[in-house]
């Protein structure tokens, strides 16, 4: 792990601790971190652990590259007209965790990469705080792959037009767990109208895969009070992944 990664985790943990213990942010003396000798690298899980039994099966000739190419060529709904770049998703091929967000914002629309703006930077810190990252053991995608105008919520038909992409990604990735960030992706995946405040904090079964709803990092940036419950959710995910055969 790099010194920068360690600093990010430490910052997030400090934030979480302040939120839990004090309810406000304190100033802390900077700490020194150094790079580990050999940083861990991405790769197939290769741990021989069983896949979720009821997980959807990928078509034999399907691939993440093929899905990405189809996403980039897709014109199935009105969102395609306003996009600069489609955002298929990114991460490792056999992830421990699939993170599912709502849809690209301005930074994602211009870069073609998911969660690269302010919310994405917080998401990366949240993941790192429990040993996860898009470089090593996560895949990050959104329920809609093109930016909704002015960052409005995607409409049901737009989510529907993208649903097959998400289904195929889940089938191929076969993650150990899904972290669904925010109301929109959680309601879309679970086909519910329940609010995120009621849905978060416990795993639900999604086609044989444990799915944990939590708050969207943008919401956490807007409301400090959501840091504590989000941290509690991350700990649940960390505990699940630390069960034998799950990491
Ligand atoms: N918010 C999301 O839900 N997804 C992104 O990719 C970026 C911001």
Coordinates of N, CA, C and O in Angstrom, one line a residue, residues 21-166:
X21 N -17.7 10.2 17.8 CA -17.5 10.5 19.2 C -17.9 12.0 19.5 O -18.3 12.2 20.6
X22 N -17.7 12.9 18.5 CA -17.9 14.3 18.9 C -19.0 15.0 18.1 O -19.6 15.9 18.6
X23 N -19.2 14.5 16.9 CA -20.2 15.1 16.1 C -19.7 16.3 15.3 O -20.4 17.0 14.6
X24 N -18.4 16.6 15.4 CA -17.8 17.6 14.6 C -16.4 17.3 14.3 O -15.8 16.4 14.9
X25 N -15.8 18.0 13.3 CA -14.4 17.7 12.8 C -13.4 18.4 13.7 O -13.5 19.5 14.1
X26 N -12.3 17.7 14.1 CA -11.2 18.3 14.9 C -10.0 18.4 14.0 O -9.9 17.6 13.0
X27 N -9.1 19.3 14.4 CA -7.8 19.4 13.7 C -6.9 18.3 14.3 O -6.8 18.2 15.5
X28 N -6.2 17.6 13.4 CA -5.2 16.6 13.9 C -3.8 16.9 13.4 O -3.7 17.4 12.3
X29 N -2.8 16.5 14.2 CA -1.5 16.7 13.8 C -1.2 15.7 12.6 O -1.6 14.6 12.6
X30 N -0.5 16.2 11.6 CA -0.2 15.3 10.4 C 0.6 14.1 10.8 O 1.5 14.3 11.7
X31 N 0.3 13.0 10.3 CA 1.1 11.8 10.6 C 1.9 11.4 9.4 O 1.6 11.7 8.3
X32 N 3.0 10.7 9.7 CA 3.9 10.3 8.7 C 3.6 8.9 8.2 O 3.3 8.0 9.0
X33 N 3.5 8.7 6.9 CA 3.3 7.4 6.3 C 4.3 7.0 5.3 O 4.9 7.9 4.7
X34 N 4.6 5.8 5.1 CA 5.6 5.4 4.1 C 5.0 4.3 3.2 O 4.1 3.5 3.7
X35 N 5.5 4.2 2.0 CA 5.0 3.1 1.1 C 5.4 1.8 1.6 O 6.5 1.6 2.1
X36 N 4.6 0.8 1.4 CA 5.0 -0.6 1.6 C 6.0 -1.0 0.5 O 6.0 -0.4 -0.5
X37 N 6.8 -2.0 0.8 CA 7.9 -2.4 -0.1 C 7.3 -2.8 -1.4 O 7.7 -2.4 -2.5
X38 N 6.3 -3.7 -1.4 CA 5.7 -4.1 -2.7 C 4.2 -3.9 -2.7 O 3.5 -4.7 -2.0
X39 N 3.7 -2.9 -3.4 CA 2.2 -2.7 -3.4 C 1.5 -3.8 -4.0 O 2.0 -4.5 -4.9
X40 N 0.3 -4.2 -3.4 CA -0.5 -5.2 -3.9 C -1.1 -4.8 -5.3 O -1.4 -3.7 -5.5
X41 N -1.4 -5.8 -6.1 CA -1.8 -5.4 -7.5 C -3.1 -6.2 -7.8 O -3.5 -7.2 -7.2
X42 N -3.8 -5.7 -8.8 CA -5.1 -6.2 -9.2 C -4.9 -7.6 -9.8 O -3.8 -8.0 -10.1
X43 N -6.0 -8.4 -9.9 CA -5.9 -9.6 -10.5 C -7.1 -10.5 -10.2 O -7.9 -10.1 -9.4
X44 N -7.3 -11.6 -10.9 CA -8.4 -12.4 -10.6 C -8.4 -12.9 -9.2 O -7.3 -13.0 -8.6
X45 N -9.5 -13.1 -8.6 CA -9.5 -13.5 -7.2 C -8.8 -14.8 -7.0 O -8.0 -15.0 -6.1
X46 N -9.1 -15.8 -7.9 CA -8.3 -17.1 -7.8 C -8.2 -17.7 -6.5 O -7.3 -18.4 -6.2
X47 N -9.2 -17.6 -5.6 CA -9.1 -18.1 -4.3 C -9.9 -19.4 -4.2 O -10.0 -20.1 -3.1
X48 N -10.5 -19.9 -5.3 CA -11.2 -21.2 -5.3 C -12.5 -21.2 -4.4 O -13.2 -22.2 -4.3
X49 N -12.9 -20.0 -3.9 CA -14.1 -20.0 -3.1 C -15.3 -20.1 -4.0 O -15.3 -19.7 -5.1
X50 N -16.4 -20.7 -3.5 CA -17.6 -20.9 -4.3 C -18.2 -19.6 -4.7 O -18.2 -18.6 -4.0
X51 N -18.8 -19.5 -5.9 CA -19.6 -18.4 -6.4 C -21.0 -18.5 -5.8 O -21.4 -19.6 -5.4
X52 N -21.7 -17.4 -5.7 CA -23.1 -17.5 -5.2 C -23.9 -18.4 -6.1 O -23.8 -18.2 -7.3
X53 N -24.6 -19.3 -5.5 CA -25.3 -20.3 -6.3 C -26.3 -19.8 -7.3 O -26.3 -20.2 -8.4
X54 N -27.1 -18.8 -6.9 CA -28.1 -18.3 -7.7 C -27.7 -17.1 -8.6 O -28.5 -16.4 -9.1
X55 N -26.4 -16.8 -8.6 CA -26.0 -15.6 -9.4 C -26.3 -15.8 -10.8 O -26.2 -16.9 -11.3
X56 N -26.8 -14.8 -11.5 CA -27.0 -14.9 -13.0 C -25.8 -15.4 -13.7 O -24.7 -15.0 -13.4
X57 N -26.0 -16.2 -14.7 CA -24.8 -16.7 -15.4 C -24.6 -15.9 -16.7 O -25.5 -15.4 -17.3
X58 N -23.3 -15.7 -16.9 CA -22.9 -14.9 -18.1 C -23.0 -15.8 -19.3 O -22.7 -16.9 -19.3
X59 N -23.4 -15.1 -20.5 CA -23.3 -15.8 -21.7 C -21.9 -16.2 -22.0 O -21.0 -15.4 -21.7
X60 N -21.7 -17.3 -22.7 CA -20.3 -17.8 -22.9 C -19.4 -16.9 -23.7 O -18.2 -16.7 -23.4
X61 N -20.0 -16.1 -24.6 CA -19.2 -15.2 -25.4 C -19.3 -13.8 -25.0 O -18.8 -12.9 -25.7
X62 N -19.8 -13.6 -23.8 CA -19.9 -12.2 -23.3 C -18.6 -11.8 -22.6 O -17.9 -12.6 -22.2
X63 N -18.4 -10.5 -22.6 CA -17.2 -10.0 -21.9 C -17.4 -8.5 -21.5 O -18.3 -7.8 -22.0
X64 N -16.6 -8.1 -20.5 CA -16.7 -6.7 -20.0 C -16.4 -5.7 -21.2 O -17.0 -4.7 -21.3
X65 N -15.4 -6.1 -22.0 CA -15.0 -5.2 -23.1 C -16.2 -5.1 -24.1 O -16.5 -4.0 -24.6
X66 N -16.9 -6.2 -24.4 CA -18.0 -6.2 -25.3 C -19.1 -5.3 -24.8 O -19.7 -4.5 -25.5
X67 N -19.4 -5.5 -23.5 CA -20.4 -4.7 -22.9 C -20.0 -3.2 -23.0 O -20.9 -2.3 -23.4
X68 N -18.8 -2.9 -22.7 CA -18.3 -1.5 -22.7 C -18.5 -0.9 -24.1 O -18.9 0.2 -24.3
X69 N -18.2 -1.7 -25.1 CA -18.3 -1.3 -26.5 C -19.8 -1.0 -26.9 O -20.1 0.0 -27.5
X70 N -20.6 -1.9 -26.4 CA -22.1 -1.7 -26.7 C -22.6 -0.5 -25.9 O -23.4 0.3 -26.5
X71 N -22.1 -0.3 -24.7 CA -22.6 0.9 -23.9 C -22.2 2.2 -24.7 O -23.0 3.1 -24.9
X72 N -21.0 2.2 -25.2 CA -20.5 3.4 -25.9 C -21.2 3.7 -27.2 O -21.2 4.8 -27.7
X73 N -21.8 2.6 -27.8 CA -22.5 2.8 -29.1 C -24.0 2.9 -28.8 O -24.7 3.1 -29.8
X74 N -24.4 2.8 -27.6 CA -25.9 2.7 -27.3 C -26.6 4.0 -27.6 O -26.1 5.1 -27.2
X75 N -27.8 3.9 -28.2 CA -28.6 5.1 -28.3 C -30.1 4.7 -28.0 O -31.0 5.2 -28.6
X76 N -30.2 3.8 -27.0 CA -31.5 3.3 -26.7 C -32.4 4.2 -25.9 O -33.6 4.0 -25.9
X77 N -31.9 5.3 -25.3 CA -32.7 6.2 -24.6 C -32.2 7.6 -24.8 O -31.1 7.8 -25.4
X78 N -33.0 8.6 -24.4 CA -32.7 10.0 -24.6 C -31.4 10.5 -24.0 O -30.8 11.5 -24.4
X79 N -30.9 9.7 -23.0 CA -29.6 10.2 -22.3 C -28.4 10.1 -23.3 O -27.5 10.9 -23.2
X80 N -28.5 9.3 -24.3 CA -27.4 9.2 -25.3 C -27.2 10.5 -26.0 O -26.0 10.8 -26.3
X81 N -28.3 11.2 -26.2 CA -28.1 12.5 -27.0 C -27.3 13.5 -26.3 O -26.6 14.4 -26.9
X82 N -27.4 13.5 -25.0 CA -26.7 14.6 -24.2 C -25.3 14.2 -23.7 O -24.7 15.1 -23.1
X83 N -24.9 13.0 -24.0 CA -23.6 12.6 -23.3 C -22.4 13.1 -24.1 O -22.5 13.2 -25.3
X84 N -21.3 13.3 -23.4 CA -20.0 13.5 -24.1 C -19.4 12.1 -24.2 O -19.0 11.7 -25.3
X85 N -19.3 11.4 -23.1 CA -18.9 10.0 -23.2 C -19.8 9.1 -22.3 O -20.2 9.6 -21.3
X86 N -20.0 7.9 -22.8 CA -20.7 7.0 -21.9 C -19.7 6.4 -20.9 O -18.5 6.5 -21.1
X87 N -20.2 5.9 -19.8 CA -19.4 5.5 -18.7 C -19.8 4.0 -18.3 O -20.6 3.8 -17.5
X88 N -19.1 3.1 -19.0 CA -19.5 1.7 -18.8 C -19.2 1.1 -17.4 O -19.9 0.3 -16.8
X89 N -18.1 1.6 -16.8 CA -17.7 1.2 -15.4 C -16.2 0.7 -15.5 O -15.7 0.6 -16.6
X90 N -15.6 0.5 -14.4 CA -14.2 0.1 -14.4 C -13.8 -0.6 -13.1 O -14.5 -0.5 -12.1
X91 N -12.8 -1.4 -13.2 CA -12.3 -2.1 -12.0 C -11.7 -3.5 -12.4 O -11.4 -3.7 -13.6
X92 N -11.6 -4.4 -11.4 CA -11.0 -5.7 -11.7 C -12.1 -6.6 -12.3 O -13.3 -6.5 -12.0
X93 N -11.6 -7.7 -12.9 CA -12.6 -8.6 -13.5 C -13.3 -9.5 -12.6 O -14.4 -10.0 -12.9
X94 N -12.6 -9.9 -11.5 CA -13.3 -10.8 -10.5 C -13.3 -10.1 -9.2 O -12.5 -10.4 -8.3
X95 N -14.1 -9.1 -9.0 CA -14.1 -8.3 -7.8 C -14.7 -8.9 -6.6 O -15.6 -9.7 -6.7
X96 N -14.1 -8.5 -5.4 CA -14.8 -8.9 -4.2 C -16.1 -8.1 -4.1 O -17.1 -8.6 -3.7
X97 N -16.1 -6.8 -4.5 CA -17.2 -6.0 -4.4 C -17.5 -5.2 -5.7 O -16.6 -4.7 -6.3
X98 N -18.8 -5.3 -6.1 CA -19.3 -4.4 -7.1 C -20.0 -3.2 -6.5 O -20.9 -3.4 -5.7
X99 N -19.5 -2.0 -6.8 CA -20.1 -0.8 -6.3 C -21.1 -0.3 -7.4 O -20.6 -0.2 -8.5
X100 N -22.3 -0.1 -7.0 CA -23.3 0.4 -8.0 C -23.8 1.8 -7.6 O -24.3 2.0 -6.5
X101 N -23.5 2.7 -8.5 CA -24.0 4.1 -8.2 C -25.1 4.4 -9.2 O -25.7 3.6 -9.8
X102 N -25.5 5.7 -9.2 CA -26.7 6.2 -9.9 C -26.4 6.4 -11.4 O -27.0 5.7 -12.2
X103 N -25.5 7.3 -11.7 CA -25.2 7.6 -13.1 C -24.1 8.6 -13.1 O -23.8 9.3 -12.1
X104 N -23.5 8.8 -14.3 CA -22.4 9.7 -14.4 C -22.8 11.2 -14.1 O -23.9 11.6 -14.4
X105 N -21.9 11.9 -13.5 CA -22.0 13.4 -13.4 C -21.1 14.0 -14.4 O -20.6 13.4 -15.3
X106 N -20.9 15.3 -14.2 CA -20.1 16.1 -15.2 C -18.7 15.5 -15.4 O -18.2 15.4 -16.5
X107 N -18.0 15.3 -14.3 CA -16.6 14.8 -14.4 C -16.6 13.4 -15.1 O -15.6 13.1 -15.9
X108 N -17.5 12.6 -14.8 CA -17.6 11.2 -15.3 C -17.9 11.3 -16.8 O -17.4 10.6 -17.6
X109 N -18.8 12.2 -17.2 CA -19.3 12.4 -18.5 C -18.1 12.8 -19.4 O -17.9 12.4 -20.6
X110 N -17.2 13.7 -18.9 CA -16.1 14.2 -19.7 C -14.9 13.2 -19.7 O -14.2 13.1 -20.7
X111 N -14.8 12.3 -18.7 CA -13.7 11.4 -18.6 C -14.0 10.0 -19.1 O -13.1 9.2 -19.5
X112 N -15.3 9.6 -19.1 CA -15.7 8.3 -19.4 C -15.4 7.3 -18.3 O -15.6 6.1 -18.5
X113 N -15.1 7.8 -17.1 CA -14.8 6.9 -16.0 C -15.8 7.2 -14.8 O -16.2 8.3 -14.6
X114 N -16.2 6.1 -14.1 CA -17.2 6.3 -13.0 C -16.5 6.9 -11.7 O -15.4 6.6 -11.4
X115 N -17.3 7.7 -11.0 CA -16.9 8.2 -9.7 C -15.5 8.8 -9.7 O -14.6 8.3 -9.0
X116 N -15.3 9.8 -10.5 CA -14.0 10.5 -10.5 C -14.0 11.9 -10.0 O -13.0 12.6 -9.8
X117 N -15.3 12.4 -9.7 CA -15.4 13.8 -9.2 C -15.2 13.7 -7.6 O -14.7 12.8 -7.1
X118 N -15.8 14.8 -7.0 CA -15.6 14.9 -5.5 C -16.2 13.7 -4.8 O -15.7 13.1 -3.9
X119 N -17.4 13.3 -5.3 CA -18.1 12.1 -4.6 C -17.2 10.8 -4.9 O -17.1 10.0 -4.0
X120 N -16.6 10.8 -6.0 CA -15.8 9.6 -6.4 C -14.6 9.6 -5.5 O -14.1 8.5 -5.1
X121 N -14.0 10.7 -5.2 CA -12.8 10.8 -4.3 C -13.2 10.3 -2.9 O -12.5 9.5 -2.3
X122 N -14.4 10.7 -2.5 CA -14.8 10.2 -1.1 C -15.1 8.7 -1.2 O -14.7 7.9 -0.3
X123 N -15.7 8.3 -2.3 CA -16.0 6.8 -2.4 C -14.7 6.0 -2.3 O -14.6 5.0 -1.7
X124 N -13.7 6.5 -3.1 CA -12.4 5.8 -3.0 C -11.8 5.7 -1.6 O -11.3 4.7 -1.2
X125 N -12.0 6.8 -0.8 CA -11.5 6.8 0.6 C -12.3 5.9 1.4 O -11.8 5.1 2.3
X126 N -13.7 5.9 1.2 CA -14.5 4.9 1.9 C -14.1 3.5 1.7 O -13.9 2.7 2.6
X127 N -13.9 3.2 0.4 CA -13.5 1.8 0.0 C -12.1 1.5 0.6 O -11.9 0.4 1.2
X128 N -11.2 2.4 0.5 CA -9.8 2.1 1.1 C -9.9 1.9 2.6 O -9.1 1.1 3.1
X129 N -10.8 2.5 3.2 CA -10.8 2.4 4.7 C -11.2 0.9 5.1 O -10.9 0.6 6.2
X130 N -11.7 0.2 4.2 CA -11.9 -1.3 4.5 C -11.2 -2.2 3.5 O -11.5 -3.3 3.3
X131 N -10.1 -1.6 3.0 CA -9.2 -2.5 2.2 C -9.6 -2.7 0.8 O -9.2 -3.7 0.2
X132 N -10.5 -1.9 0.2 CA -11.0 -2.1 -1.1 C -10.6 -0.9 -2.0 O -10.4 0.2 -1.6
X133 N -10.4 -1.2 -3.3 CA -10.2 -0.2 -4.3 C -10.5 -0.7 -5.7 O -10.5 -1.9 -5.9
X134 N -10.7 0.2 -6.6 CA -11.1 -0.2 -8.0 C -9.8 -0.8 -8.6 O -9.9 -1.5 -9.6
X135 N -8.6 -0.5 -8.1 CA -7.4 -1.1 -8.7 C -7.2 -2.5 -8.3 O -6.5 -3.3 -9.0
X136 N -7.7 -2.9 -7.1 CA -7.3 -4.2 -6.6 C -8.4 -5.2 -6.5 O -8.2 -6.4 -6.8
X137 N -9.6 -4.8 -6.1 CA -10.6 -5.8 -5.7 C -12.1 -5.3 -5.9 O -13.0 -5.9 -5.3
X138 N -12.3 -4.2 -6.6 CA -13.6 -3.7 -6.8 C -13.9 -3.5 -8.3 O -13.0 -3.2 -9.1
X139 N -15.2 -3.4 -8.6 CA -15.6 -2.9 -9.9 C -16.6 -1.8 -9.6 O -17.4 -2.0 -8.7
X140 N -16.6 -0.7 -10.3 CA -17.5 0.4 -10.1 C -18.3 0.7 -11.3 O -17.8 0.8 -12.4
X141 N -19.7 0.7 -11.2 CA -20.5 0.9 -12.3 C -21.8 1.7 -11.8 O -22.0 1.9 -10.6
X142 N -22.5 2.1 -12.8 CA -23.8 2.9 -12.4 C -25.0 2.2 -13.1 O -24.8 1.5 -14.1
X143 N -26.2 2.5 -12.5 CA -27.4 1.9 -13.2 C -27.7 2.5 -14.5 O -28.3 1.9 -15.4
X144 N -27.3 3.8 -14.7 CA -27.4 4.4 -16.0 C -26.0 4.8 -16.4 O -25.2 5.3 -15.6
X145 N -25.6 4.6 -17.7 CA -24.3 4.7 -18.2 C -24.0 6.1 -18.8 O -22.9 6.3 -19.2
X146 N -25.1 6.9 -19.0 CA -24.9 8.2 -19.6 C -25.5 9.2 -18.6 O -26.4 9.0 -17.9
X147 N -24.9 10.4 -18.7 CA -25.2 11.5 -17.7 C -26.6 12.0 -17.9 O -26.9 12.5 -19.0
X148 N -27.5 12.0 -16.9 CA -28.8 12.7 -17.0 C -28.5 14.2 -17.0 O -27.7 14.7 -16.3
X149 N -29.3 14.9 -17.8 CA -29.1 16.4 -17.9 C -29.2 17.0 -16.5 O -30.1 16.7 -15.7
X150 N -28.3 17.9 -16.2 CA -28.2 18.7 -14.9 C -28.2 17.7 -13.7 O -28.7 18.1 -12.7
X151 N -27.7 16.5 -13.9 CA -27.6 15.6 -12.8 C -29.0 15.2 -12.2 O -29.0 14.8 -11.0
X152 N -30.0 15.3 -13.0 CA -31.3 14.9 -12.4 C -31.3 13.4 -12.2 O -30.5 12.7 -12.8
X153 N -32.3 12.9 -11.4 CA -32.4 11.5 -11.3 C -32.7 10.9 -12.6 O -33.5 11.4 -13.4
X154 N -32.2 9.7 -12.9 CA -32.6 9.0 -14.1 C -34.1 8.6 -14.1 O -34.6 8.2 -13.0
X155 N -34.8 8.7 -15.2 CA -36.2 8.2 -15.3 C -36.2 6.7 -15.3 O -35.2 6.1 -15.7
X156 N -37.4 6.2 -14.9 CA -37.5 4.7 -14.9 C -37.2 4.0 -16.2 O -36.5 3.0 -16.3
X157 N -37.6 4.7 -17.3 CA -37.4 4.1 -18.6 C -35.9 4.1 -19.0 O -35.4 3.3 -19.7
X158 N -35.2 5.1 -18.5 CA -33.8 5.2 -18.8 C -33.0 4.1 -18.0 O -32.1 3.5 -18.5
X159 N -33.4 3.9 -16.7 CA -32.8 2.8 -16.0 C -33.1 1.5 -16.6 O -32.3 0.6 -16.8
X160 N -34.4 1.4 -17.1 CA -34.8 0.2 -17.8 C -34.0 -0.1 -19.1 O -33.6 -1.2 -19.3
X161 N -33.7 1.0 -19.8 CA -33.0 0.8 -21.1 C -31.5 0.3 -20.8 O -30.9 -0.3 -21.6
X162 N -31.0 0.7 -19.6 CA -29.6 0.3 -19.3 C -29.6 -1.0 -18.5 O -28.5 -1.6 -18.2
X163 N -30.7 -1.5 -18.0 CA -30.7 -2.7 -17.1 C -30.0 -3.9 -17.6 O -29.3 -4.6 -16.8
X164 N -30.1 -4.2 -18.9 CA -29.5 -5.4 -19.4 C -28.0 -5.3 -19.3 O -27.3 -6.3 -19.1
X165 N -27.4 -4.1 -19.4 CA -26.0 -3.9 -19.3 C -25.5 -4.3 -17.8 O -24.6 -5.0 -17.6
X166 N -26.3 -3.7 -16.9 CA -26.0 -4.0 -15.5 C -26.1 -5.5 -15.2 O -25.3 -6.1 -14.5

